[in-house]
Each structure stands twice: as structure tokens, then as C-alpha cells.
XYZ file of C-alpha atoms in Angstrom:
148
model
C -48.939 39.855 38.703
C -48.487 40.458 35.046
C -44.560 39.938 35.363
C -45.647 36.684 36.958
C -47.721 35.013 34.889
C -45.496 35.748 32.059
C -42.500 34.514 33.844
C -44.642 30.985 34.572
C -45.493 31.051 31.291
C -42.144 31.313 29.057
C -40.820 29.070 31.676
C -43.473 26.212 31.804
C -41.917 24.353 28.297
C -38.743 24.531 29.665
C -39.678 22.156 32.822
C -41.785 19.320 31.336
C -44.875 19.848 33.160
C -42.958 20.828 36.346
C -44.352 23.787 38.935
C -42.360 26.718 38.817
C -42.729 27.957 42.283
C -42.934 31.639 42.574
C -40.278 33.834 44.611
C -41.764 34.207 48.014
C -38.682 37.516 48.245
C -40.280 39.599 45.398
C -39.585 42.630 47.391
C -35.926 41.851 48.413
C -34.798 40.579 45.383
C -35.969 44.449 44.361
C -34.253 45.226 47.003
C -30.810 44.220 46.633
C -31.330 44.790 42.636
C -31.524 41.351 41.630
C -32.686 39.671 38.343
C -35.248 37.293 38.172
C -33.945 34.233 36.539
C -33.729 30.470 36.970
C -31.255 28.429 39.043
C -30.875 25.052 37.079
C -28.754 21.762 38.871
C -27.554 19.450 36.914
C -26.752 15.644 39.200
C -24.082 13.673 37.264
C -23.305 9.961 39.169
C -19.232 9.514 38.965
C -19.406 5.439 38.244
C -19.955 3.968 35.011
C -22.127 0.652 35.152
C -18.777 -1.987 34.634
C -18.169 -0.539 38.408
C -14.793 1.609 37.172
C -15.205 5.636 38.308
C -15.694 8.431 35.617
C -12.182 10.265 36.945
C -10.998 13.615 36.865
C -9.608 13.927 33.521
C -12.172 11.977 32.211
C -14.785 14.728 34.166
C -13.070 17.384 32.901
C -12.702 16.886 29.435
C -16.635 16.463 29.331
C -17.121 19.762 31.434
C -14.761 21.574 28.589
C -16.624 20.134 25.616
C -19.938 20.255 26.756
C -21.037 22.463 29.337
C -18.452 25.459 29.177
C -19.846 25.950 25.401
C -23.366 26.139 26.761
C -22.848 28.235 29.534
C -19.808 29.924 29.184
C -21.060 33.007 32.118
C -19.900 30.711 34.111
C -21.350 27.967 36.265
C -20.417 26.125 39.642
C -19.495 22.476 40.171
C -19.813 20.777 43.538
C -18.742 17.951 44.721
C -21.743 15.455 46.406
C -22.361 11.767 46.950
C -25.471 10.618 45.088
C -28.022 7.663 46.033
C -30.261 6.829 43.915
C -32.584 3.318 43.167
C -31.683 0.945 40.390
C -35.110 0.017 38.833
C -34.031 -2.565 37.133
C -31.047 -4.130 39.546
C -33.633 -3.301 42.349
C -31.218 -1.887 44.681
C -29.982 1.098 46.160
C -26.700 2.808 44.531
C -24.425 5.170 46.107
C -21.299 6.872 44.211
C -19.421 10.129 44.088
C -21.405 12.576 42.072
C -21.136 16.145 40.804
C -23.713 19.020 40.604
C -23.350 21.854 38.254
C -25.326 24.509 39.319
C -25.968 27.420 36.521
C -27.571 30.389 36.890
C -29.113 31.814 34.019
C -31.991 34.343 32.427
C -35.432 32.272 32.159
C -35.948 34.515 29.071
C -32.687 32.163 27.474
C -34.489 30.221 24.257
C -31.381 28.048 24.025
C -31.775 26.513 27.503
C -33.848 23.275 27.173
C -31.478 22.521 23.858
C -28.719 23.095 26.179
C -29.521 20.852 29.012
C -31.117 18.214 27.005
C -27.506 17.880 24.725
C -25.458 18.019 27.898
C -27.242 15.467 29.668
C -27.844 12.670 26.846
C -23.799 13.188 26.414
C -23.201 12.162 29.452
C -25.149 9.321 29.100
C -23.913 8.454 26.094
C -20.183 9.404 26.883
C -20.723 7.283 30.061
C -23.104 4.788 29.820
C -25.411 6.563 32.939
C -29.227 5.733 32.855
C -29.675 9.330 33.322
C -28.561 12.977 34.792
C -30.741 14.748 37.069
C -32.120 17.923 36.591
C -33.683 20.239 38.868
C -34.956 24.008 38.267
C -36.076 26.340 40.390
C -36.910 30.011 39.720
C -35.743 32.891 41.748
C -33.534 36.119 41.711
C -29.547 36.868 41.300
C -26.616 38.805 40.739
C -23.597 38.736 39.553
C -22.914 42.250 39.954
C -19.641 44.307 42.107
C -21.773 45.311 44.910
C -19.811 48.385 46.522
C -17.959 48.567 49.500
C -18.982 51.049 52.284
């Protein structure tokens, strides 16, 4: 109980007021000999407002500059398509997206710097109202698990 409480609470300032929800696996994340940690997705939309698409090169670049310095354990990038409503157009907007998913320690001070600098480049880079964020704590590993 102890473990989680201080868990909650060295990862409350990190979500702005969000719920961290707590690991409903305790026991098999033992188990397996996992760590507790958070899981952290980042939603990037692929078309700048002008209409033109945010390309490869373009995508890649920004993933070199700023997110492999901030997480350079590694990370995972998906590819999705993204809806999401335009307040102030008043429509509905769907476009090719990416998700970087990281892993990482919720004991990590430099996190919220980390996120907030990626995602305000982005915006800035490419003119985006914003870059998702979702975080949810659980367990992992990243460890050579034997083979029998």
C-alpha cells in the first residue's frame, strides 16, 4: 500500500490533475519480474493546417532532434489515423497520425520537461493546435527472458 501511494504521489505532477489508475496485475507483474513504471503515448496529426502533409523526412528529422535526445532507451512509433474536432472550424478532422509510445521509470524527474518540449515543437515546427498525450501506469521489461 505504501509502494502505492508513493507511486500516485511522485506521479500525480507529472499528469496535470489526471488519475493514475493503479495496476490491477500487482502480483503478475511480480511475477514475471517486471518494473513498475509508466507507459506514456504521444498522438502527433500528419497535416499541417495549409492542408499539405508533414512527410517522412520531414517526420523524421523531428523524431531525431527531438524525441531520440529525450528518450534515447528507445521508444516505439506507430502508424494510426487520427480524428479529432476542430473547435474553432467546427468540424470533424481526419489525417494520418503517429503515436510514440515510451516506456519509462515514473521515478524519471526529467519527464514532464521532456514531453512538454517535444510536444510544443511540434506545434511550433508544424503549426498543430496540439499533440496528445496520454499516461497510464503499469509494469515492464525490457529484459532477455531465457529460453527453456
Amino acid at each position: 500500500m505504501k509502494k502505492t501511494l508513493l507511486l500516485l504521489t511522485l506521479t500525480a505532477p507529472l499528469l496535470g490533475g489526471c488519475i493514475v489508475p493503479v495496476s490491477v496485475t500487482p502480483n503478475l507483474c511480480r511475477e514475471i519480474q517486471t518494473r513498475d513504471g509508466l507507459q506514456i503515448r504521444l498522438m502527433f496529426g500528419l497535416t499541417r493546417p495549409d492542408g499539405s502533409i508533414i512527410d517522412g523526412d520531414d517526420w523524421q528529422n523531428f523524431v531525431d532532434s527531438e524525441i531520440t535526445p529525450r528518450f534515447p532507451a528507445g521508444f516505439t512509433v506507430l502508424d494510426a489515423q487520427g480524428q479529432w474536432y476542430d473547435a474553432a472550424g467546427h468540424r470533424i478532422i481526419r489525417e494520418a497520425s503517429r503515436i510514440v509510445w515510451i516506456v519509462a521509470p515514473s521515478s524519471d524527474r526529467n519527464l514532464q520537461p521532456y514531453l512538454k518540449a517535444i510536444r510544443q515543437a511540434y506545434q511550433k515546427r508544424f503549426s498543430q493546435q496540439a499533440v496528445g498525450l496520454a499516461i497510464q501506469s503499469g509494469c515492464s521489461s525490457f529484459e532477455n527472458v531465457p529460453v527453456e
